[in-house]
Amino acid sequence: MTVTTDVRDTIAALRRQVADLHAELPRNQLVVWTAGNVSARVPGRDLLVIKPSGVSYEKITPDAMVVTDLDGVLVDGELSPSSDTAAHAYVYKHMPRVGGVVHTHSTYATAWAARGEAIPCVLTMIADEFGGEIPVGPFALIGDDSIGRGIVETLREHRSPAVLMRNHGVFTVGRDAKSAVKAAVMCEDVARTVHISRQLGAPVPIEQHHIDSLYDRYQNVYGQEPAK
Amino acid sequence: MTVTTDVRDTIAALRRQVADLHAELPRNQLVVWTAGNVSARVPGRDLLVIKPSGVSYEKITPDAMVVTDLDGVLVDGELSPSSDTAAHAYVYKHMPRVGGVVHTHSTYATAWAARGEAIPCVLTMIADEFGGEIPVGPFALIGDDSIGRGIVETLREHRSPAVLMRNHGVFTVGRDAKSAVKAAVMCEDVARTVHISRQLGAPVPIEQHHIDSLYDRYQNVYGQEPAK
Amino acid sequence: MTVTTDVRDTIAALRRQVADLHAELPRNQLVVWTAGNVSARVPGRDLLVIKPSGVSYEKITPDAMVVTDLDGVLVDGELSPSSDTAAHAYVYKHMPRVGGVVHTHSTYATAWAARGEAIPCVLTMIADEFGGEIPVGPFALIGDDSIGRGIVETLREHRSPAVLMRNHGVFTVGRDAKSAVKAAVMCEDVARTVHISRQLGAPVPIEQHHIDSLYDRYQNVYGQEPAK
Amino acid sequence: MTVTTDVRDTIAALRRQVADLHAELPRNQLVVWTAGNVSARVPGRDLLVIKPSGVSYEKITPDAMVVTDLDGVLVDGELSPSSDTAAHAYVYKHMPRVGGVVHTHSTYATAWAARGEAIPCVLTMIADEFGGEIPVGPFALIGDDSIGRGIVETLREHRSPAVLMRNHGVFTVGRDAKSAVKAAVMCEDVARTVHISRQLGAPVPIEQHHIDSLYDRYQNVYGQEPAK
């Protein structure tokens, strides 16, 4: 790999960011043991930064992160990439606006995924962040393109940045790694709340035009203006 | 805005208090990510102190807090006010004895809100703090007076300092910001306990005269005498 | 009150112990806000040490603890005793072997209490610690002897050191304050496990002679020999 | 006992490792109070290292750990061994490839155990780690070989490193103590997720050939290559 100094600096910054964001997963109770991973695209290059395989959360440092190409082949780093790298790589290859990907087996979202059931849009927070239901992707075995294809084909037909992979867990995407982590946190939060609501009856649906209006406002107005 | 030195000191103290109280929200597991906010009225002035929009809980400092008038218009501070400021402001404008407002999407309370179902008064702790059921307010879109009006109209007809806004989350009020935070913590606690109790059968109702007697005692006797 | 130096030392030690044990309540997620309290009998004296009313867990220090007689009347300390002091005092007065009392509204135990339903003995841990079901006491209002009488009358007919007071919460007793705290922790743990087990079917009962054998062994064999 | 310097060093290292691994139990919310224990076989010797009985998790140090033979008789250490030592010892005696054993009463796994119901293999994570359902062992009283025999007879007929002992709790095994702790963490995680999934319907089964393929891959490919 020939990389300019600029790209080296970018990768160094992404290693730090990706390592730091992994701390959000146990902090938000999205993972146990070494399960779960965060990656970031290297902008303008066919590269990604991801967690190595089977490394515990206390041992995650910027230096431990690995760099692969968009076929999941190791380009830089001393450890084997996460066994989910192929799925991350497939998403970056086929969704050019995605800059970050997160994978977890967070409890409530995975419980919906085990039933193969989408999370209905019955909270304003779901309308805000997901723009409608959180959809279910197919059952897919690890080891080839199946998981990546399942993610991409499902997300293309929805506004949601999260997909529940059947019998497996959650993948989320975002314009950067932090947005993908936020989507993973929000996905588990609404999966839990809707589950609990459904245990004692039927949540009231939100009308489609209200969902559209909430989604539009949140995507365009919420938060601080970006720094100029 | 022309403010005297006294008001400046009061606002500085409220910025500290409001910033500190935000730490109670994640500590009591009432919020994830940047959701949820606490505000305080500036006594004797048509002003309030509130959290800025989309700022993470670790970055909340007294200086980051913002001051708005009771139409939610920014008066002091460098960041945009919380997107829920209009609802807080409406409450202060129409409920003159309220000195603090809290908004969360805490899990169990929001689960009741998604079904549009009030939390029945089946625990002595609910009688103590809420004086009866915790009521449901209407579905309301963000962006105008709807949420504020829904809160005020619902709370006016109940002793409860908490209202479950349908498909949305919880608003609580108090004589000051700390009391409103306490109501938010208690609301989630009883929402959880009654939910769990109902999962395996019907909680025993408490007779109305017992509710009245518990509420009266708790509001007048509990806690330490205020310092003289 | 005339107290000898010995009693003063005992009380100082109990203040420390009771203050320290309060930290176990939030640590084991048995309480929110200022709810819940631990007390200890002053051995050989008609006195008890207890938490003051409405004080937050971070502000609990040995000096903040208060001493009352067995009618709940303040004997030493600067703050008002817990509003539950009368119930603790009644227990010490009528159960001479009890050296510690704990009161919480822990979620799962209180959920059983709200239905007025005893926790059945379907775990070896329940047989070990409680010797049978965890019973339900009557609905009782705060303000006179009712709660204390309800606790004592219920516990007298069971081996259990814990009683679920209807629509209210849990009281546990022990030979000292630490044992009562252990019973409160165990009570919530088994209340949670049996609740969850029951959600998807019927737990298998344990035969009475097995319960007897487990209880006998645990009360006499478990743990380290006391220091000589 | 005559031990060489080598064995002394091995035992010292195992005392540290076993003491450290106990911290994973409360950290992963698998235990309350003093319940739960981890042990390790001393390789090549008929000895094991285990937690003493009734000692709290904050007081666990390498020096507090005790060494027993494979009949559970104390060989080295100042405190009585865990009351579960006989069960651990029986497993080491009859399963020569097992190097670590863990026992907990973790909530969700114990809830399945109370119903005497195996956890079905409806998540890829269950296929990966357990190779099929997590089976139920018999009801057995503490005090003789019953628990140990129940564990060994059940595990021999399954690929699972975890067994749910009826009305009691969980035992897990591994090639070393860390692997057994991992199995205990994973067992509770999948017990929780499948429970929650089942609350609102039926999880989709995974076909047997997919289970076999996932198990085979995970046991042989996942993680980093062992250091050479």
Tab-separated table of C-alpha atoms in Angstrom, chain D residues 43-185:
chain	number	residue	atom	x	y	z
D	43	PRO	CA	-2.619	-29.003	35.478
D	44	GLY	CA	-1.153	-32.448	35.917
D	45	ARG	CA	-2.060	-32.624	39.635
D	46	ASP	CA	-5.246	-33.853	41.296
D	47	LEU	CA	-5.802	-30.377	42.746
D	48	LEU	CA	-8.021	-27.366	42.140
D	49	VAL	CA	-8.020	-23.694	43.185
D	50	ILE	CA	-11.369	-22.207	44.300
D	51	LYS	CA	-13.019	-19.350	46.217
D	52	PRO	CA	-13.568	-19.776	49.962
D	53	SER	CA	-17.116	-20.030	51.327
D	54	GLY	CA	-19.234	-16.966	52.094
D	55	VAL	CA	-16.543	-14.363	51.333
D	56	SER	CA	-17.696	-11.123	49.706
D	57	TYR	CA	-16.422	-10.142	46.249
D	58	GLU	CA	-14.500	-7.108	47.517
D	59	LYS	CA	-12.489	-9.327	49.871
D	60	ILE	CA	-11.383	-11.781	47.206
D	61	THR	CA	-7.577	-11.778	46.916
D	62	PRO	CA	-5.147	-14.386	45.557
D	63	ASP	CA	-4.171	-15.253	49.135
D	64	ALA	CA	-7.794	-15.869	50.138
D	65	MET	CA	-8.211	-18.561	47.446
D	66	VAL	CA	-7.971	-22.148	48.682
D	67	VAL	CA	-6.550	-25.356	47.185
D	68	THR	CA	-8.332	-28.707	47.532
D	69	ASP	CA	-7.863	-32.202	46.158
D	70	LEU	CA	-10.376	-33.751	43.756
D	71	ASP	CA	-12.465	-34.988	46.669
D	72	GLY	CA	-12.892	-31.379	47.813
D	73	VAL	CA	-10.624	-31.802	50.860
D	74	LEU	CA	-8.684	-28.663	51.825
D	75	VAL	CA	-4.971	-28.912	50.967
D	76	ASP	CA	-3.829	-25.303	51.254
D	77	GLY	CA	-5.460	-22.086	52.463
D	78	GLU	CA	-6.775	-20.572	55.670
D	79	LEU	CA	-10.508	-20.495	54.940
D	80	SER	CA	-13.121	-23.209	54.308
D	81	PRO	CA	-13.589	-23.939	50.588
D	82	SER	CA	-16.788	-22.892	48.821
D	83	SER	CA	-19.735	-25.123	49.726
D	84	ASP	CA	-19.884	-25.963	45.996
D	85	THR	CA	-16.359	-27.408	45.962
D	86	ALA	CA	-17.553	-31.023	45.833
D	87	ALA	CA	-19.413	-30.327	42.573
D	88	HIS	CA	-16.362	-28.639	41.001
D	89	ALA	CA	-14.090	-31.478	42.155
D	90	TYR	CA	-16.400	-34.158	40.720
D	91	VAL	CA	-16.328	-32.438	37.325
D	92	TYR	CA	-12.497	-32.304	37.230
D	93	LYS	CA	-12.299	-35.965	38.300
D	94	HIS	CA	-14.644	-37.182	35.577
D	95	MET	CA	-13.984	-34.733	32.700
D	96	PRO	CA	-10.217	-34.781	32.201
D	97	ARG	CA	-10.204	-32.092	29.457
D	98	VAL	CA	-11.957	-29.545	31.689
D	99	GLY	CA	-9.560	-26.974	33.183
D	100	GLY	CA	-12.072	-24.498	34.636
D	101	VAL	CA	-15.539	-24.570	36.222
D	102	VAL	CA	-17.931	-21.719	37.076
D	103	HIS	CA	-21.134	-21.747	39.106
D	104	THR	CA	-23.670	-18.900	39.242
D	105	HIS	CA	-27.362	-18.294	39.903
D	106	SER	CA	-27.546	-15.736	37.089
D	107	THR	CA	-31.120	-14.493	36.771
D	108	TYR	CA	-32.349	-15.495	33.329
D	109	ALA	CA	-30.508	-18.820	33.122
D	110	THR	CA	-31.832	-19.732	36.578
D	111	ALA	CA	-35.343	-18.747	35.489
D	112	TRP	CA	-35.129	-21.379	32.689
D	113	ALA	CA	-33.677	-23.825	35.236
D	114	ALA	CA	-36.602	-23.241	37.616
D	115	ARG	CA	-39.006	-24.378	34.887
D	116	GLY	CA	-36.672	-27.255	33.974
D	117	GLU	CA	-36.623	-26.011	30.380
D	118	ALA	CA	-33.640	-26.071	28.000
D	119	ILE	CA	-32.713	-22.870	26.111
D	120	PRO	CA	-33.402	-23.541	22.416
D	121	CYS	CA	-30.794	-22.732	19.778
D	122	VAL	CA	-32.480	-19.779	18.062
D	123	LEU	CA	-29.536	-17.353	17.875
D	124	THR	CA	-26.349	-17.618	15.846
D	125	MET	CA	-24.496	-16.790	19.094
D	126	ILE	CA	-25.953	-19.941	20.716
D	127	ALA	CA	-24.894	-22.049	17.736
D	128	ASP	CA	-21.395	-20.496	17.875
D	129	GLU	CA	-20.715	-20.987	21.571
D	130	PHE	CA	-23.004	-23.833	22.664
D	131	GLY	CA	-23.433	-25.850	19.448
D	132	GLY	CA	-27.135	-26.461	20.149
D	133	GLU	CA	-29.570	-26.094	23.043
D	134	ILE	CA	-28.325	-25.394	26.574
D	135	PRO	CA	-29.531	-28.485	28.444
D	136	VAL	CA	-31.152	-28.979	31.861
D	137	GLY	CA	-29.619	-31.218	34.518
D	138	PRO	CA	-31.501	-32.958	37.341
D	139	PHE	CA	-32.648	-31.564	40.691
D	140	ALA	CA	-29.893	-32.465	43.137
D	141	LEU	CA	-29.225	-31.703	46.789
D	142	ILE	CA	-25.922	-30.274	47.984
D	143	GLY	CA	-23.887	-32.462	50.347
D	144	ASP	CA	-22.817	-35.483	48.277
D	145	ASP	CA	-21.966	-36.371	44.637
D	146	SER	CA	-25.460	-35.637	43.280
D	147	ILE	CA	-24.753	-32.204	41.796
D	148	GLY	CA	-21.424	-33.237	40.271
D	149	ARG	CA	-22.923	-36.378	38.749
D	150	GLY	CA	-25.852	-34.398	37.357
D	151	ILE	CA	-23.503	-31.923	35.681
D	152	VAL	CA	-21.223	-34.556	34.164
D	153	GLU	CA	-23.992	-36.841	32.919
D	154	THR	CA	-25.805	-33.938	31.266
D	155	LEU	CA	-22.760	-32.298	29.664
D	156	ARG	CA	-21.533	-35.626	28.242
D	157	GLU	CA	-24.558	-35.805	25.979
D	158	HIS	CA	-24.275	-32.233	24.606
D	159	ARG	CA	-21.763	-29.911	22.931
D	160	SER	CA	-22.789	-27.169	25.359
D	161	PRO	CA	-20.240	-26.050	27.985
D	162	ALA	CA	-23.196	-24.923	30.171
D	163	VAL	CA	-25.848	-26.864	32.069
D	164	LEU	CA	-28.930	-25.457	33.834
D	165	MET	CA	-29.320	-27.382	37.109
D	166	ARG	CA	-33.050	-27.652	37.875
D	167	ASN	CA	-34.391	-25.210	40.517
D	168	HIS	CA	-30.814	-24.185	41.224
D	169	GLY	CA	-28.548	-22.340	38.782
D	170	VAL	CA	-25.848	-22.735	36.136
D	171	PHE	CA	-22.582	-24.637	35.903
D	172	THR	CA	-20.191	-24.005	33.010
D	173	VAL	CA	-16.922	-25.662	32.016
D	174	GLY	CA	-14.008	-24.718	29.758
D	175	ARG	CA	-10.497	-25.714	28.815
D	176	ASP	CA	-9.416	-23.136	31.425
D	177	ALA	CA	-11.108	-20.912	33.997
D	178	LYS	CA	-11.398	-17.960	31.597
D	179	SER	CA	-13.250	-20.052	29.009
D	180	ALA	CA	-15.650	-21.245	31.696
D	181	VAL	CA	-16.285	-17.628	32.747
D	182	LYS	CA	-16.904	-16.684	29.109
D	183	ALA	CA	-19.439	-19.521	28.822
D	184	ALA	CA	-21.187	-18.277	31.985
D	185	VAL	CA	-21.390	-14.718	30.594
